[in-house]
């Protein structure tokens, strides 16, 4: 079990990294005119995350376990989904403002609930009502935001929404597969294998020759991209996938606050109301889910760790 302090630190780290990542990618494109080669940046990010995970595995176990076989191949599909998600999200960040992007990201808990309803288990009425309340909060924030509904906005919003849909599919798939197939591999190896597949699938779309020409700004974005992915993995190790989605509302508020400080936008009462509705509804949704956990088959700590360890978004 993890202490409340360690969980709080992990959650705060992810909130800060997710917020910083979306703001920096947007400003790199719109303010500093940094042209990001997205597939190549994702390739470098996956390589960095894989090296960190393998180093952690060596540090903790003094060896790297052989994972050739089915346990390895079943990580290929979520790696493809995450690769698609990352490409969609980075392109979306360059087209829409960070606050709008984080607002669309909050839809993930709705999409995850719907996908889980059809694949894993049916939702209760209280969960459906909470998801509807989240939808109302998202709509309120869109209506009160100073959004220029241009062609770029529609494209960026579509890419962001598609990225969340892919992420939700991957999240539920990981949970479904890992509950049915017991895997004693460590947290570091599971993520390391997934990142390895991410590298393999990224190579055909990347221009590796451009890597030596990357600017410091590009490497900073890659570094943030890797840290954000690792922060998600850490949170999923200490919590579960549904609790992770609570962070979405916090990221919206923090993003808006940061942009208000640097003068890119202003904080309105309507926005605070909308974000508060999302946060309250999400907390209710997770609380209801935890309240009814005793009525479904309970996983032991080791099994639960295997279920959530390899999901990273």
PDB file of C-alpha atoms in Angstrom:
ATOM      1  CA  UNK A   1       0.000   0.000   0.000  1.00  0.00           C
ATOM      2  CA  UNK A   2       1.098   3.557  -0.634  1.00  0.00           C
ATOM      3  CA  UNK A   3       1.006   6.338   1.919  1.00  0.00           C
ATOM      4  CA  UNK A   4      -1.295   9.314   1.472  1.00  0.00           C
ATOM      5  CA  UNK A   5       1.764  11.530   1.085  1.00  0.00           C
ATOM      6  CA  UNK A   6       3.251   9.505  -1.776  1.00  0.00           C
ATOM      7  CA  UNK A   7      -0.102   9.395  -3.575  1.00  0.00           C
ATOM      8  CA  UNK A   8      -0.573  13.142  -3.130  1.00  0.00           C
ATOM      9  CA  UNK A   9       2.921  13.837  -4.457  1.00  0.00           C
ATOM     10  CA  UNK A  10       2.283  11.619  -7.499  1.00  0.00           C
ATOM     11  CA  UNK A  11      -1.031  13.319  -8.252  1.00  0.00           C
ATOM     12  CA  UNK A  12       0.403  16.827  -7.853  1.00  0.00           C
ATOM     13  CA  UNK A  13       3.340  15.902 -10.074  1.00  0.00           C
ATOM     14  CA  UNK A  14       1.001  14.711 -12.815  1.00  0.00           C
ATOM     15  CA  UNK A  15      -1.188  17.828 -12.582  1.00  0.00           C
ATOM     16  CA  UNK A  16       1.849  20.097 -12.935  1.00  0.00           C
ATOM     17  CA  UNK A  17       3.354  18.068 -15.797  1.00  0.00           C
ATOM     18  CA  UNK A  18       0.088  17.774 -17.740  1.00  0.00           C
ATOM     19  CA  UNK A  19      -0.564  21.502 -17.423  1.00  0.00           C
ATOM     20  CA  UNK A  20       3.005  22.474 -18.330  1.00  0.00           C
ATOM     21  CA  UNK A  21       3.035  20.135 -21.317  1.00  0.00           C
ATOM     22  CA  UNK A  22      -0.129  21.516 -22.935  1.00  0.00           C
ATOM     23  CA  UNK A  23       0.896  25.151 -22.382  1.00  0.00           C
ATOM     24  CA  UNK A  24       4.464  24.674 -23.648  1.00  0.00           C
ATOM     25  CA  UNK A  25       3.455  22.784 -26.804  1.00  0.00           C
ATOM     26  CA  UNK A  26       0.916  25.469 -27.685  1.00  0.00           C
ATOM     27  CA  UNK A  27       3.290  28.379 -27.032  1.00  0.00           C
ATOM     28  CA  UNK A  28       6.157  26.636 -28.828  1.00  0.00           C
ATOM     29  CA  UNK A  29       4.030  26.596 -31.966  1.00  0.00           C
ATOM     30  CA  UNK A  30       2.106  29.875 -31.689  1.00  0.00           C
ATOM     31  CA  UNK A  31       4.585  32.185 -29.916  1.00  0.00           C
ATOM     32  CA  UNK A  32       8.080  30.880 -30.649  1.00  0.00           C
ATOM     33  CA  UNK A  33       7.290  29.395 -34.096  1.00  0.00           C
ATOM     34  CA  UNK A  34       8.984  26.098 -33.300  1.00  0.00           C
ATOM     35  CA  UNK A  35       8.051  23.596 -35.984  1.00  0.00           C
ATOM     36  CA  UNK A  36       7.649  20.253 -34.244  1.00  0.00           C
ATOM     37  CA  UNK A  37       8.184  17.051 -36.200  1.00  0.00           C
ATOM     38  CA  UNK A  38       5.538  15.282 -34.133  1.00  0.00           C
ATOM     39  CA  UNK A  39       6.270  11.612 -35.047  1.00  0.00           C
ATOM     40  CA  UNK A  40      10.004  12.103 -34.471  1.00  0.00           C
ATOM     41  CA  UNK A  41       9.416  13.930 -31.180  1.00  0.00           C
ATOM     42  CA  UNK A  42       7.186  11.080 -29.999  1.00  0.00           C
ATOM     43  CA  UNK A  43       9.850   8.556 -31.025  1.00  0.00           C
ATOM     44  CA  UNK A  44      12.467  10.383 -28.917  1.00  0.00           C
ATOM     45  CA  UNK A  45      10.011  10.617 -26.022  1.00  0.00           C
ATOM     46  CA  UNK A  46       9.234   6.887 -26.153  1.00  0.00           C
ATOM     47  CA  UNK A  47      12.960   6.094 -26.239  1.00  0.00           C
ATOM     48  CA  UNK A  48      13.590   8.311 -23.211  1.00  0.00           C
ATOM     49  CA  UNK A  49      10.735   6.703 -21.240  1.00  0.00           C
ATOM     50  CA  UNK A  50      11.914   3.199 -22.153  1.00  0.00           C
ATOM     51  CA  UNK A  51      15.477   3.931 -20.992  1.00  0.00           C
ATOM     52  CA  UNK A  52      14.180   5.329 -17.688  1.00  0.00           C
ATOM     53  CA  UNK A  53      11.995   2.257 -17.090  1.00  0.00           C
ATOM     54  CA  UNK A  54      14.798  -0.178 -17.935  1.00  0.00           C
ATOM     55  CA  UNK A  55      17.179   1.729 -15.659  1.00  0.00           C
ATOM     56  CA  UNK A  56      14.607   1.534 -12.857  1.00  0.00           C
ATOM     57  CA  UNK A  57      14.194  -2.200 -13.475  1.00  0.00           C
ATOM     58  CA  UNK A  58      17.947  -2.744 -13.295  1.00  0.00           C
ATOM     59  CA  UNK A  59      18.189  -0.643 -10.151  1.00  0.00           C
ATOM     60  CA  UNK A  60      15.418  -2.528  -8.335  1.00  0.00           C
ATOM     61  CA  UNK A  61      15.943  -6.109  -9.544  1.00  0.00           C
ATOM     62  CA  UNK A  62      19.550  -6.034 -10.869  1.00  0.00           C
ATOM     63  CA  UNK A  63      18.356  -7.824 -14.021  1.00  0.00           C
ATOM     64  CA  UNK A  64      16.039  -7.431 -17.008  1.00  0.00           C
ATOM     65  CA  UNK A  65      13.476 -10.190 -17.315  1.00  0.00           C
ATOM     66  CA  UNK A  66      12.920 -11.976 -20.627  1.00  0.00           C
ATOM     67  CA  UNK A  67       9.350 -11.181 -21.709  1.00  0.00           C
ATOM     68  CA  UNK A  68       9.311 -12.786 -25.159  1.00  0.00           C
ATOM     69  CA  UNK A  69       5.930 -14.418 -25.792  1.00  0.00           C
ATOM     70  CA  UNK A  70       2.242 -13.619 -25.391  1.00  0.00           C
ATOM     71  CA  UNK A  71       2.834 -11.409 -22.369  1.00  0.00           C
ATOM     72  CA  UNK A  72       4.957  -9.218 -24.621  1.00  0.00           C
ATOM     73  CA  UNK A  73       2.782  -9.216 -27.730  1.00  0.00           C
ATOM     74  CA  UNK A  74      -0.375  -8.206 -25.895  1.00  0.00           C
ATOM     75  CA  UNK A  75       1.265  -4.849 -25.117  1.00  0.00           C
ATOM     76  CA  UNK A  76       1.542  -4.079 -28.845  1.00  0.00           C
ATOM     77  CA  UNK A  77      -2.085  -3.053 -29.358  1.00  0.00           C
ATOM     78  CA  UNK A  78      -2.216  -0.449 -26.542  1.00  0.00           C
ATOM     79  CA  UNK A  79       1.180   0.837 -27.741  1.00  0.00           C
ATOM     80  CA  UNK A  80      -0.366   1.485 -31.167  1.00  0.00           C
ATOM     81  CA  UNK A  81      -3.356   3.214 -29.579  1.00  0.00           C
ATOM     82  CA  UNK A  82      -1.154   5.405 -27.395  1.00  0.00           C
ATOM     83  CA  UNK A  83       0.980   6.275 -30.428  1.00  0.00           C
ATOM     84  CA  UNK A  84      -2.120   7.420 -32.299  1.00  0.00           C
ATOM     85  CA  UNK A  85      -3.354   9.304 -29.236  1.00  0.00           C
ATOM     86  CA  UNK A  86      -0.062  11.159 -28.747  1.00  0.00           C
ATOM     87  CA  UNK A  87       0.043  12.237 -32.396  1.00  0.00           C
ATOM     88  CA  UNK A  88      -3.540  13.476 -32.272  1.00  0.00           C
ATOM     89  CA  UNK A  89      -3.012  15.361 -29.016  1.00  0.00           C
ATOM     90  CA  UNK A  90       0.214  17.128 -29.999  1.00  0.00           C
ATOM     91  CA  UNK A  91      -1.329  18.303 -33.267  1.00  0.00           C
ATOM     92  CA  UNK A  92      -4.423  19.449 -31.347  1.00  0.00           C
ATOM     93  CA  UNK A  93      -2.306  21.415 -28.849  1.00  0.00           C
ATOM     94  CA  UNK A  94      -0.798  23.440 -31.683  1.00  0.00           C
ATOM     95  CA  UNK A  95      -4.245  24.364 -33.047  1.00  0.00           C
ATOM     96  CA  UNK A  96      -6.314  25.219 -29.943  1.00  0.00           C
ATOM     97  CA  UNK A  97      -5.548  27.039 -26.727  1.00  0.00           C
ATOM     98  CA  UNK A  98      -4.449  25.004 -23.659  1.00  0.00           C
ATOM     99  CA  UNK A  99      -7.629  25.692 -21.674  1.00  0.00           C
ATOM    100  CA  UNK A 100      -9.864  24.395 -24.464  1.00  0.00           C
ATOM    101  CA  UNK A 101      -7.608  21.368 -24.852  1.00  0.00           C
ATOM    102  CA  UNK A 102      -7.785  20.549 -21.136  1.00  0.00           C
ATOM    103  CA  UNK A 103     -11.566  21.012 -21.212  1.00  0.00           C
ATOM    104  CA  UNK A 104     -11.884  18.472 -24.009  1.00  0.00           C
ATOM    105  CA  UNK A 105      -9.509  16.192 -22.115  1.00  0.00           C
ATOM    106  CA  UNK A 106     -11.977  16.136 -19.224  1.00  0.00           C
ATOM    107  CA  UNK A 107     -14.346  14.258 -21.529  1.00  0.00           C
ATOM    108  CA  UNK A 108     -12.123  11.203 -21.087  1.00  0.00           C
ATOM    109  CA  UNK A 109     -13.982  10.061 -17.988  1.00  0.00           C
ATOM    110  CA  UNK A 110     -17.250  10.158 -19.971  1.00  0.00           C
ATOM    111  CA  UNK A 111     -15.765   8.211 -22.859  1.00  0.00           C
ATOM    112  CA  UNK A 112     -14.077   5.735 -20.504  1.00  0.00           C
ATOM    113  CA  UNK A 113     -17.391   5.146 -18.724  1.00  0.00           C
ATOM    114  CA  UNK A 114     -19.239   4.556 -22.001  1.00  0.00           C
ATOM    115  CA  UNK A 115     -16.612   2.182 -23.402  1.00  0.00           C
ATOM    116  CA  UNK A 116     -16.420   0.341 -20.080  1.00  0.00           C
ATOM    117  CA  UNK A 117     -20.234   0.069 -20.071  1.00  0.00           C
ATOM    118  CA  UNK A 118     -20.160  -2.006 -23.251  1.00  0.00           C
ATOM    119  CA  UNK A 119     -16.944  -3.963 -22.690  1.00  0.00           C
ATOM    120  CA  UNK A 120     -16.519  -4.427 -18.941  1.00  0.00           C
ATOM    121  CA  UNK A 121     -19.679  -3.796 -16.929  1.00  0.00           C
ATOM    122  CA  UNK A 122     -22.900  -1.817 -17.089  1.00  0.00           C
ATOM    123  CA  UNK A 123     -23.039   1.591 -15.431  1.00  0.00           C
ATOM    124  CA  UNK A 124     -25.417   2.331 -12.580  1.00  0.00           C
ATOM    125  CA  UNK A 125     -27.990   5.114 -12.835  1.00  0.00           C
ATOM    126  CA  UNK A 126     -26.038   7.307 -10.406  1.00  0.00           C
ATOM    127  CA  UNK A 127     -22.940   6.996 -12.599  1.00  0.00           C
ATOM    128  CA  UNK A 128     -24.919   7.964 -15.700  1.00  0.00           C
ATOM    129  CA  UNK A 129     -26.276  11.041 -13.908  1.00  0.00           C
ATOM    130  CA  UNK A 130     -22.770  12.068 -12.806  1.00  0.00           C
ATOM    131  CA  UNK A 131     -21.489  11.724 -16.381  1.00  0.00           C
ATOM    132  CA  UNK A 132     -24.376  13.885 -17.618  1.00  0.00           C
ATOM    133  CA  UNK A 133     -23.427  16.491 -14.996  1.00  0.00           C
ATOM    134  CA  UNK A 134     -19.843  16.458 -16.274  1.00  0.00           C
ATOM    135  CA  UNK A 135     -21.185  17.073 -19.794  1.00  0.00           C
ATOM    136  CA  UNK A 136     -23.085  20.109 -18.492  1.00  0.00           C
ATOM    137  CA  UNK A 137     -19.923  21.462 -16.859  1.00  0.00           C
ATOM    138  CA  UNK A 138     -17.940  21.046 -20.070  1.00  0.00           C
ATOM    139  CA  UNK A 139     -20.637  22.794 -22.101  1.00  0.00           C
ATOM    140  CA  UNK A 140     -20.748  25.664 -19.585  1.00  0.00           C
ATOM    141  CA  UNK A 141     -16.991  26.162 -19.856  1.00  0.00           C
ATOM    142  CA  UNK A 142     -17.136  26.154 -23.647  1.00  0.00           C
ATOM    143  CA  UNK A 143     -19.941  28.720 -23.695  1.00  0.00           C
ATOM    144  CA  UNK A 144     -18.149  31.095 -21.323  1.00  0.00           C
ATOM    145  CA  UNK A 145     -14.726  30.827 -22.977  1.00  0.00           C
ATOM    146  CA  UNK A 146     -13.427  33.370 -25.480  1.00  0.00           C
ATOM    147  CA  UNK A 147     -13.122  30.894 -28.321  1.00  0.00           C
ATOM    148  CA  UNK A 148     -12.700  31.846 -31.940  1.00  0.00           C
ATOM    149  CA  UNK A 149     -14.609  29.187 -33.793  1.00  0.00           C
ATOM    150  CA  UNK A 150     -12.396  29.093 -36.836  1.00  0.00           C
ATOM    151  CA  UNK A 151     -11.420  26.249 -39.117  1.00  0.00           C
ATOM    152  CA  UNK A 152      -8.347  25.648 -36.957  1.00  0.00           C
ATOM    153  CA  UNK A 153     -10.484  25.397 -33.839  1.00  0.00           C
ATOM    154  CA  UNK A 154     -12.796  22.811 -35.360  1.00  0.00           C
ATOM    155  CA  UNK A 155      -9.848  20.752 -36.565  1.00  0.00           C
ATOM    156  CA  UNK A 156      -8.004  21.040 -33.241  1.00  0.00           C
ATOM    157  CA  UNK A 157     -11.100  20.173 -31.200  1.00  0.00           C
ATOM    158  CA  UNK A 158     -11.794  17.175 -33.431  1.00  0.00           C
ATOM    159  CA  UNK A 159      -8.224  15.923 -33.034  1.00  0.00           C
ATOM    160  CA  UNK A 160      -8.347  16.408 -29.257  1.00  0.00           C
ATOM    161  CA  UNK A 161     -11.676  14.583 -28.962  1.00  0.00           C
ATOM    162  CA  UNK A 162     -10.437  11.735 -31.167  1.00  0.00           C
ATOM    163  CA  UNK A 163      -7.346  11.449 -28.993  1.00  0.00           C
ATOM    164  CA  UNK A 164      -9.466  11.065 -25.858  1.00  0.00           C
ATOM    165  CA  UNK A 165     -11.626   8.440 -27.539  1.00  0.00           C
ATOM    166  CA  UNK A 166      -8.537   6.413 -28.500  1.00  0.00           C
ATOM    167  CA  UNK A 167      -7.150   6.835 -24.985  1.00  0.00           C
ATOM    168  CA  UNK A 168     -10.397   5.560 -23.451  1.00  0.00           C
ATOM    169  CA  UNK A 169     -10.415   2.506 -25.694  1.00  0.00           C
ATOM    170  CA  UNK A 170      -6.823   1.737 -24.715  1.00  0.00           C
ATOM    171  CA  UNK A 171      -7.523   2.208 -21.007  1.00  0.00           C
ATOM    172  CA  UNK A 172     -10.450  -0.219 -21.005  1.00  0.00           C
ATOM    173  CA  UNK A 173      -8.591  -2.703 -23.220  1.00  0.00           C
ATOM    174  CA  UNK A 174      -5.647  -2.769 -20.815  1.00  0.00           C
ATOM    175  CA  UNK A 175      -7.936  -3.381 -17.854  1.00  0.00           C
ATOM    176  CA  UNK A 176      -9.834  -6.128 -19.689  1.00  0.00           C
ATOM    177  CA  UNK A 177      -6.715  -7.960 -20.885  1.00  0.00           C
ATOM    178  CA  UNK A 178      -4.727  -7.679 -17.666  1.00  0.00           C
ATOM    179  CA  UNK A 179      -7.600  -8.965 -15.541  1.00  0.00           C
ATOM    180  CA  UNK A 180      -7.970 -12.051 -17.716  1.00  0.00           C
ATOM    181  CA  UNK A 181      -4.282 -12.879 -18.097  1.00  0.00           C
ATOM    182  CA  UNK A 182      -2.172 -12.922 -14.965  1.00  0.00           C
ATOM    183  CA  UNK A 183       1.215 -11.364 -15.392  1.00  0.00           C
ATOM    184  CA  UNK A 184       3.860 -11.276 -12.686  1.00  0.00           C
ATOM    185  CA  UNK A 185       6.127  -8.874 -14.560  1.00  0.00           C
ATOM    186  CA  UNK A 186       7.175  -5.745 -12.727  1.00  0.00           C
ATOM    187  CA  UNK A 187       5.662  -2.307 -13.208  1.00  0.00           C
ATOM    188  CA  UNK A 188       8.850  -1.097 -14.901  1.00  0.00           C
ATOM    189  CA  UNK A 189       9.041  -3.993 -17.361  1.00  0.00           C
ATOM    190  CA  UNK A 190       5.394  -3.675 -18.405  1.00  0.00           C
ATOM    191  CA  UNK A 191       5.799  -0.020 -19.226  1.00  0.00           C
ATOM    192  CA  UNK A 192       9.234  -0.587 -20.740  1.00  0.00           C
ATOM    193  CA  UNK A 193       7.842  -3.190 -23.138  1.00  0.00           C
ATOM    194  CA  UNK A 194       4.985  -0.903 -24.140  1.00  0.00           C
ATOM    195  CA  UNK A 195       7.378   1.964 -24.798  1.00  0.00           C
ATOM    196  CA  UNK A 196       9.545  -0.414 -26.858  1.00  0.00           C
ATOM    197  CA  UNK A 197       6.583  -1.171 -29.096  1.00  0.00           C
ATOM    198  CA  UNK A 198       5.939   2.557 -29.301  1.00  0.00           C
ATOM    199  CA  UNK A 199       9.478   3.037 -30.643  1.00  0.00           C
ATOM    200  CA  UNK A 200       9.064   0.243 -33.206  1.00  0.00           C
ATOM    201  CA  UNK A 201       5.781   1.622 -34.515  1.00  0.00           C
ATOM    202  CA  UNK A 202       7.096   5.218 -34.563  1.00  0.00           C
ATOM    203  CA  UNK A 203      10.197   4.558 -36.665  1.00  0.00           C
ATOM    204  CA  UNK A 204       8.456   4.271 -40.082  1.00  0.00           C
ATOM    205  CA  UNK A 205       6.836   7.707 -39.616  1.00  0.00           C
ATOM    206  CA  UNK A 206       9.854   9.489 -38.141  1.00  0.00           C
ATOM    207  CA  UNK A 207      12.706  11.385 -39.714  1.00  0.00           C
ATOM    208  CA  UNK A 208      15.603  10.305 -37.510  1.00  0.00           C
ATOM    209  CA  UNK A 209      18.081  12.372 -39.520  1.00  0.00           C
ATOM    210  CA  UNK A 210      16.506  15.545 -38.147  1.00  0.00           C
ATOM    211  CA  UNK A 211      17.162  14.626 -34.501  1.00  0.00           C
ATOM    212  CA  UNK A 212      20.675  16.190 -34.393  1.00  0.00           C
ATOM    213  CA  UNK A 213      19.151  19.415 -35.755  1.00  0.00           C
ATOM    214  CA  UNK A 214      16.534  19.710 -33.001  1.00  0.00           C
ATOM    215  CA  UNK A 215      16.609  23.020 -31.159  1.00  0.00           C
ATOM    216  CA  UNK A 216      16.732  23.364 -27.389  1.00  0.00           C
ATOM    217  CA  UNK A 217      13.042  24.269 -27.455  1.00  0.00           C
ATOM    218  CA  UNK A 218      12.196  21.040 -29.266  1.00  0.00           C
ATOM    219  CA  UNK A 219      14.185  18.960 -26.788  1.00  0.00           C
ATOM    220  CA  UNK A 220      12.435  20.746 -23.937  1.00  0.00           C
ATOM    221  CA  UNK A 221       9.048  19.750 -25.399  1.00  0.00           C
ATOM    222  CA  UNK A 222      10.274  16.143 -25.795  1.00  0.00           C
ATOM    223  CA  UNK A 223      11.458  16.134 -22.189  1.00  0.00           C
ATOM    224  CA  UNK A 224       8.072  17.411 -20.992  1.00  0.00           C
ATOM    225  CA  UNK A 225       6.316  14.836 -23.169  1.00  0.00           C
ATOM    226  CA  UNK A 226       8.305  12.024 -21.559  1.00  0.00           C
ATOM    227  CA  UNK A 227       7.832  13.314 -18.014  1.00  0.00           C
ATOM    228  CA  UNK A 228       4.088  13.665 -18.578  1.00  0.00           C
ATOM    229  CA  UNK A 229       3.845  10.060 -19.760  1.00  0.00           C
ATOM    230  CA  UNK A 230       5.873   8.830 -16.811  1.00  0.00           C
ATOM    231  CA  UNK A 231       3.761  10.850 -14.377  1.00  0.00           C
ATOM    232  CA  UNK A 232       0.644   9.122 -15.738  1.00  0.00           C
ATOM    233  CA  UNK A 233       2.281   5.724 -15.249  1.00  0.00           C
ATOM    234  CA  UNK A 234       3.223   6.600 -11.663  1.00  0.00           C
ATOM    235  CA  UNK A 235      -0.313   7.744 -10.834  1.00  0.00           C
ATOM    236  CA  UNK A 236      -1.800   4.597 -12.366  1.00  0.00           C
ATOM    237  CA  UNK A 237       0.581   2.559 -10.218  1.00  0.00           C
ATOM    238  CA  UNK A 238      -0.624   4.175  -7.006  1.00  0.00           C
ATOM    239  CA  UNK A 239      -4.281   4.788  -7.932  1.00  0.00           C
ATOM    240  CA  UNK A 240      -6.719   3.424 -10.512  1.00  0.00           C
ATOM    241  CA  UNK A 241      -7.748   4.657 -13.940  1.00  0.00           C
ATOM    242  CA  UNK A 242     -11.024   6.243 -12.845  1.00  0.00           C
ATOM    243  CA  UNK A 243      -9.390   8.181 -10.003  1.00  0.00           C
ATOM    244  CA  UNK A 244      -6.806   9.428 -12.471  1.00  0.00           C
ATOM    245  CA  UNK A 245      -9.538  11.168 -14.434  1.00  0.00           C
ATOM    246  CA  UNK A 246     -10.285  13.440 -11.457  1.00  0.00           C
ATOM    247  CA  UNK A 247      -7.028  15.180 -12.295  1.00  0.00           C
ATOM    248  CA  UNK A 248      -8.571  16.466 -15.534  1.00  0.00           C
ATOM    249  CA  UNK A 249     -10.671  19.079 -13.730  1.00  0.00           C
ATOM    250  CA  UNK A 250      -7.678  20.210 -11.673  1.00  0.00           C
ATOM    251  CA  UNK A 251      -5.605  20.597 -14.850  1.00  0.00           C
ATOM    252  CA  UNK A 252      -8.289  22.808 -16.400  1.00  0.00           C
ATOM    253  CA  UNK A 253      -8.291  25.168 -13.412  1.00  0.00           C
ATOM    254  CA  UNK A 254      -4.494  25.257 -13.127  1.00  0.00           C
ATOM    255  CA  UNK A 255      -4.085  25.844 -16.880  1.00  0.00           C
ATOM    256  CA  UNK A 256      -6.553  28.718 -16.818  1.00  0.00           C
ATOM    257  CA  UNK A 257      -4.838  30.193 -13.741  1.00  0.00           C
ATOM    258  CA  UNK A 258      -1.382  30.064 -15.336  1.00  0.00           C
ATOM    259  CA  UNK A 259      -2.636  31.619 -18.571  1.00  0.00           C
ATOM    260  CA  UNK A 260      -4.361  34.348 -16.543  1.00  0.00           C
ATOM    261  CA  UNK A 261      -1.095  35.161 -14.753  1.00  0.00           C
ATOM    262  CA  UNK A 262       0.909  35.442 -17.979  1.00  0.00           C
ATOM    263  CA  UNK A 263      -1.871  37.546 -19.527  1.00  0.00           C
ATOM    264  CA  UNK A 264      -3.093  35.167 -22.244  1.00  0.00           C
ATOM    265  CA  UNK A 265      -6.642  34.972 -20.875  1.00  0.00           C
ATOM    266  CA  UNK A 266      -8.842  36.013 -17.959  1.00  0.00           C
ATOM    267  CA  UNK A 267     -10.619  34.011 -15.279  1.00  0.00           C
ATOM    268  CA  UNK A 268     -14.406  34.394 -15.402  1.00  0.00           C
ATOM    269  CA  UNK A 269     -17.020  33.414 -12.852  1.00  0.00           C
ATOM    270  CA  UNK A 270     -18.728  31.231 -15.438  1.00  0.00           C
ATOM    271  CA  UNK A 271     -15.529  29.304 -16.017  1.00  0.00           C
ATOM    272  CA  UNK A 272     -15.074  28.680 -12.301  1.00  0.00           C
ATOM    273  CA  UNK A 273     -18.671  27.439 -12.060  1.00  0.00           C
ATOM    274  CA  UNK A 274     -18.219  25.083 -15.004  1.00  0.00           C
ATOM    275  CA  UNK A 275     -14.915  23.666 -13.755  1.00  0.00           C
ATOM    276  CA  UNK A 276     -16.369  23.244 -10.255  1.00  0.00           C
ATOM    277  CA  UNK A 277     -19.313  21.294 -11.681  1.00  0.00           C
ATOM    278  CA  UNK A 278     -16.887  18.963 -13.482  1.00  0.00           C
ATOM    279  CA  UNK A 279     -14.782  18.467 -10.352  1.00  0.00           C
ATOM    280  CA  UNK A 280     -17.785  17.782  -8.083  1.00  0.00           C
ATOM    281  CA  UNK A 281     -19.413  15.398 -10.580  1.00  0.00           C
ATOM    282  CA  UNK A 282     -16.148  13.512 -11.085  1.00  0.00           C
ATOM    283  CA  UNK A 283     -15.609  13.161  -7.335  1.00  0.00           C
ATOM    284  CA  UNK A 284     -19.185  11.855  -6.983  1.00  0.00           C
ATOM    285  CA  UNK A 285     -18.615   9.427  -9.846  1.00  0.00           C
ATOM    286  CA  UNK A 286     -15.448   7.967  -8.322  1.00  0.00           C
ATOM    287  CA  UNK A 287     -16.944   7.878  -4.806  1.00  0.00           C
ATOM    288  CA  UNK A 288     -19.950   5.939  -6.104  1.00  0.00           C
ATOM    289  CA  UNK A 289     -17.648   3.574  -7.960  1.00  0.00           C
ATOM    290  CA  UNK A 290     -15.608   2.875  -4.828  1.00  0.00           C
ATOM    291  CA  UNK A 291     -18.743   2.474  -2.712  1.00  0.00           C
ATOM    292  CA  UNK A 292     -19.930  -0.379  -4.924  1.00  0.00           C
ATOM    293  CA  UNK A 293     -16.563  -2.112  -5.280  1.00  0.00           C
ATOM    294  CA  UNK A 294     -17.541  -4.533  -2.543  1.00  0.00           C
ATOM    295  CA  UNK A 295     -20.369  -5.863  -4.720  1.00  0.00           C
ATOM    296  CA  UNK A 296     -18.034  -6.953  -7.497  1.00  0.00           C
ATOM    297  CA  UNK A 297     -15.159  -9.438  -7.496  1.00  0.00           C
ATOM    298  CA  UNK A 298     -12.314  -7.932  -5.493  1.00  0.00           C
ATOM    299  CA  UNK A 299      -8.766  -8.122  -6.771  1.00  0.00           C
ATOM    300  CA  UNK A 300      -5.868  -8.685  -4.449  1.00  0.00           C
ATOM    301  CA  UNK A 301      -3.280  -5.928  -4.293  1.00  0.00           C
ATOM    302  CA  UNK A 302      -0.896  -7.838  -6.555  1.00  0.00           C
ATOM    303  CA  UNK A 303      -3.601  -8.421  -9.174  1.00  0.00           C
ATOM    304  CA  UNK A 304      -4.815  -4.822  -8.991  1.00  0.00           C
ATOM    305  CA  UNK A 305      -1.263  -3.621  -9.512  1.00  0.00           C
ATOM    306  CA  UNK A 306      -1.049  -5.742 -12.642  1.00  0.00           C
ATOM    307  CA  UNK A 307      -4.322  -4.322 -13.917  1.00  0.00           C
ATOM    308  CA  UNK A 308      -3.352  -0.655 -13.753  1.00  0.00           C
ATOM    309  CA  UNK A 309       0.418  -0.682 -14.008  1.00  0.00           C
ATOM    310  CA  UNK A 310       0.922  -0.640 -17.771  1.00  0.00           C
ATOM    311  CA  UNK A 311      -1.692   1.964 -18.716  1.00  0.00           C
ATOM    312  CA  UNK A 312      -0.126   5.347 -19.539  1.00  0.00           C
ATOM    313  CA  UNK A 313      -1.673   8.213 -21.353  1.00  0.00           C
TER     314      UNK A 313
END
